Amino acid sequence: RIERIAFFDASGREIPSVAVGAPLTIELDYSGAAPHRNVVVALGFDTLLGQRVTKLDTQLAGTELEEIPPAGTIRCSIPAVPFNAGRYHVTVFVSVGGTIADWVRRAVSLDVVASDFFGSGRSLGTQDGIVVVPHAWEVDRDGTVSRP
């Protein structure tokens, strides 16, 4: 059973919000009666209108939680939050041995605040999409741009 969900910055400080592109660690404190085997943890991020933005999943990431202690903390790290500014609801799902152990829709909300993600002195508006994608532009003026 998930007891607590909290967000932390790169320094390990608990935070109420995160900037676009900043690193984020999500901690899930859990408890139970005995060691848990074959655990799967998933976090779904949804917009305020209920659109699923992404799912973070131990199985998808190749993290096998074959056995974990009866109580502890599970951490998920995101190197750079790819969501545009806004509020996102987080659904938590946990199965143990193939049986649903916990499933809480909108268990917590994550506020993402605008930042100078691109280093251009500008930020995306909320009308500009849900995700932020690193990218670069160039002009081929003389045919010398190499292609992959």
CSV table of C-alpha atoms in Angstrom, one decimal:
chain,number,residue,atom,x,y,z
A,1,ARG,CA,0.0,0.0,0.0
A,2,ILE,CA,1.3,3.5,-0.9
A,3,GLU,CA,1.4,5.7,2.1
A,4,ARG,CA,3.0,8.9,0.7
A,5,ILE,CA,4.0,10.4,-2.6
A,6,ALA,CA,6.5,13.3,-2.7
A,7,PHE,CA,8.6,15.2,-5.2
A,8,PHE,CA,12.2,16.2,-4.8
A,9,ASP,CA,14.7,18.4,-6.7
A,10,ALA,CA,18.3,17.5,-7.6
A,11,SER,CA,19.5,18.6,-4.1
A,12,GLY,CA,17.1,16.2,-2.4
A,13,ARG,CA,14.8,18.9,-1.1
A,14,GLU,CA,11.1,18.2,-1.1
A,15,ILE,CA,9.4,20.6,-3.5
A,16,PRO,CA,5.7,21.6,-4.2
A,17,SER,CA,6.4,22.3,-7.9
A,18,VAL,CA,9.1,21.7,-10.6
A,19,ALA,CA,10.4,23.8,-13.5
A,20,VAL,CA,10.1,22.7,-17.1
A,21,GLY,CA,13.2,20.7,-17.9
A,22,ALA,CA,14.4,20.4,-14.3
A,23,PRO,CA,15.4,17.0,-12.8
A,24,LEU,CA,12.7,15.4,-10.6
A,25,THR,CA,12.7,12.5,-8.2
A,26,ILE,CA,9.4,11.0,-7.1
A,27,GLU,CA,9.3,9.0,-3.9
A,28,LEU,CA,6.6,6.5,-3.0
A,29,ASP,CA,6.7,5.4,0.6
A,30,TYR,CA,4.9,2.0,1.0
A,31,SER,CA,4.1,-0.5,3.7
A,32,GLY,CA,2.9,-4.0,4.0
A,33,ALA,CA,3.0,-7.1,6.2
A,34,ALA,CA,5.6,-9.2,4.5
A,35,PRO,CA,8.3,-8.9,1.7
A,36,HIS,CA,6.6,-8.3,-1.6
A,37,ARG,CA,7.5,-10.3,-4.7
A,38,ASN,CA,7.2,-9.5,-8.4
A,39,VAL,CA,6.2,-5.9,-7.8
A,40,VAL,CA,5.2,-3.5,-10.7
A,41,VAL,CA,4.8,0.2,-10.1
A,42,ALA,CA,3.4,2.6,-12.6
A,43,LEU,CA,2.7,6.4,-12.5
A,44,GLY,CA,0.3,7.9,-15.0
A,45,PHE,CA,0.4,11.7,-15.6
A,46,ASP,CA,-2.8,13.3,-16.9
A,47,THR,CA,-3.8,16.8,-17.8
A,48,LEU,CA,-6.6,18.6,-15.9
A,49,LEU,CA,-8.9,17.4,-18.7
A,50,GLY,CA,-7.9,13.8,-18.1
A,51,GLN,CA,-5.6,13.3,-21.2
A,52,ARG,CA,-2.9,10.9,-20.4
A,53,VAL,CA,0.5,12.5,-21.1
A,54,THR,CA,2.7,9.6,-20.2
A,55,LYS,CA,3.2,6.6,-18.0
A,56,LEU,CA,6.3,5.8,-16.0
A,57,ASP,CA,6.4,2.0,-15.4
A,58,THR,CA,9.0,-0.2,-13.7
A,59,GLN,CA,8.5,-3.0,-16.4
A,60,LEU,CA,8.7,-0.6,-19.3
A,61,ALA,CA,12.0,0.8,-17.8
A,62,GLY,CA,13.3,-2.7,-17.4
A,63,THR,CA,13.4,-2.5,-13.6
A,64,GLU,CA,12.5,-5.9,-12.1
A,65,LEU,CA,11.3,-5.6,-8.5
A,66,GLU,CA,11.5,-9.3,-7.8
A,67,GLU,CA,11.5,-8.8,-4.0
A,68,ILE,CA,11.2,-5.7,-1.9
A,69,PRO,CA,11.1,-5.3,1.9
A,70,PRO,CA,7.7,-5.1,3.7
A,71,ALA,CA,8.1,-1.3,4.0
A,72,GLY,CA,10.3,1.3,2.4
A,73,THR,CA,10.6,3.8,-0.4
A,74,ILE,CA,10.5,3.4,-4.2
A,75,ARG,CA,12.1,6.2,-6.2
A,76,CYS,CA,11.6,7.2,-9.8
A,77,SER,CA,14.0,9.7,-11.4
A,78,ILE,CA,13.3,11.9,-14.3
A,79,PRO,CA,16.4,13.6,-15.7
A,80,ALA,CA,14.5,16.5,-17.2
A,81,VAL,CA,10.8,17.0,-16.8
A,82,PRO,CA,9.4,17.2,-20.4
A,83,PHE,CA,6.0,18.7,-19.5
A,84,ASN,CA,5.0,22.2,-20.4
A,85,ALA,CA,3.8,24.5,-17.5
A,86,GLY,CA,0.6,23.4,-15.9
A,87,ARG,CA,-0.9,21.0,-13.3
A,88,TYR,CA,-0.8,17.3,-13.9
A,89,HIS,CA,-2.7,14.6,-11.9
A,90,VAL,CA,-0.7,11.5,-11.0
A,91,THR,CA,-2.3,8.1,-10.8
A,92,VAL,CA,-0.4,5.4,-9.0
A,93,PHE,CA,-0.7,1.7,-9.7
A,94,VAL,CA,1.0,-1.1,-7.9
A,95,SER,CA,0.7,-4.9,-8.4
A,96,VAL,CA,2.3,-7.6,-6.4
A,97,GLY,CA,2.6,-11.0,-7.9
A,98,GLY,CA,0.2,-10.1,-10.6
A,99,THR,CA,-2.6,-8.9,-8.3
A,100,ILE,CA,-3.5,-5.2,-7.9
A,101,ALA,CA,-2.2,-4.0,-4.5
A,102,ASP,CA,-2.9,-0.3,-4.9
A,103,TRP,CA,-4.5,1.9,-7.6
A,104,VAL,CA,-5.3,5.5,-6.8
A,105,ARG,CA,-6.4,7.8,-9.5
A,106,ARG,CA,-5.4,11.4,-9.1
A,107,ALA,CA,-3.4,10.4,-6.0
A,108,VAL,CA,-1.4,13.7,-6.1
A,109,SER,CA,-0.9,16.6,-8.4
A,110,LEU,CA,2.4,17.9,-9.9
A,111,ASP,CA,2.6,21.6,-10.7
A,112,VAL,CA,5.1,22.4,-13.5
A,113,VAL,CA,6.2,26.0,-13.8
A,114,ALA,CA,7.5,27.8,-16.8
A,115,SER,CA,11.2,28.2,-17.3
A,116,ASP,CA,13.8,29.2,-19.8
A,117,PHE,CA,14.1,25.6,-21.0
A,118,PHE,CA,15.7,26.4,-24.3
A,119,GLY,CA,18.1,29.1,-22.9
A,120,SER,CA,16.7,31.7,-25.3
A,121,GLY,CA,15.1,33.9,-22.7
A,122,ARG,CA,11.7,32.7,-23.7
A,123,SER,CA,9.3,30.0,-22.5
A,124,LEU,CA,6.4,28.1,-24.1
A,125,GLY,CA,2.9,29.3,-23.3
A,126,THR,CA,0.4,26.8,-22.0
A,127,GLN,CA,-1.4,27.0,-25.4
A,128,ASP,CA,1.8,25.7,-27.1
A,129,GLY,CA,1.4,22.0,-26.2
A,130,ILE,CA,1.8,19.6,-23.4
A,131,VAL,CA,5.4,18.4,-23.8
A,132,VAL,CA,8.6,20.3,-24.4
A,133,VAL,CA,11.0,18.8,-26.9
A,134,PRO,CA,14.7,19.7,-27.1
A,135,HIS,CA,15.5,20.7,-30.6
A,136,ALA,CA,17.9,22.8,-32.8
A,137,TRP,CA,17.6,24.6,-36.2
A,138,GLU,CA,20.1,25.2,-38.9
A,139,VAL,CA,20.2,26.5,-42.4
A,140,ASP,CA,22.0,24.7,-45.3
A,141,ARG,CA,23.2,27.7,-47.3
A,142,ASP,CA,25.9,26.0,-49.4
A,143,GLY,CA,25.1,22.3,-49.2
A,144,THR,CA,27.8,21.6,-46.6
A,145,VAL,CA,25.5,20.5,-43.8
A,146,SER,CA,26.2,16.8,-43.1
A,147,ARG,CA,23.2,14.5,-42.7
A,148,PRO,CA,23.1,11.4,-40.5
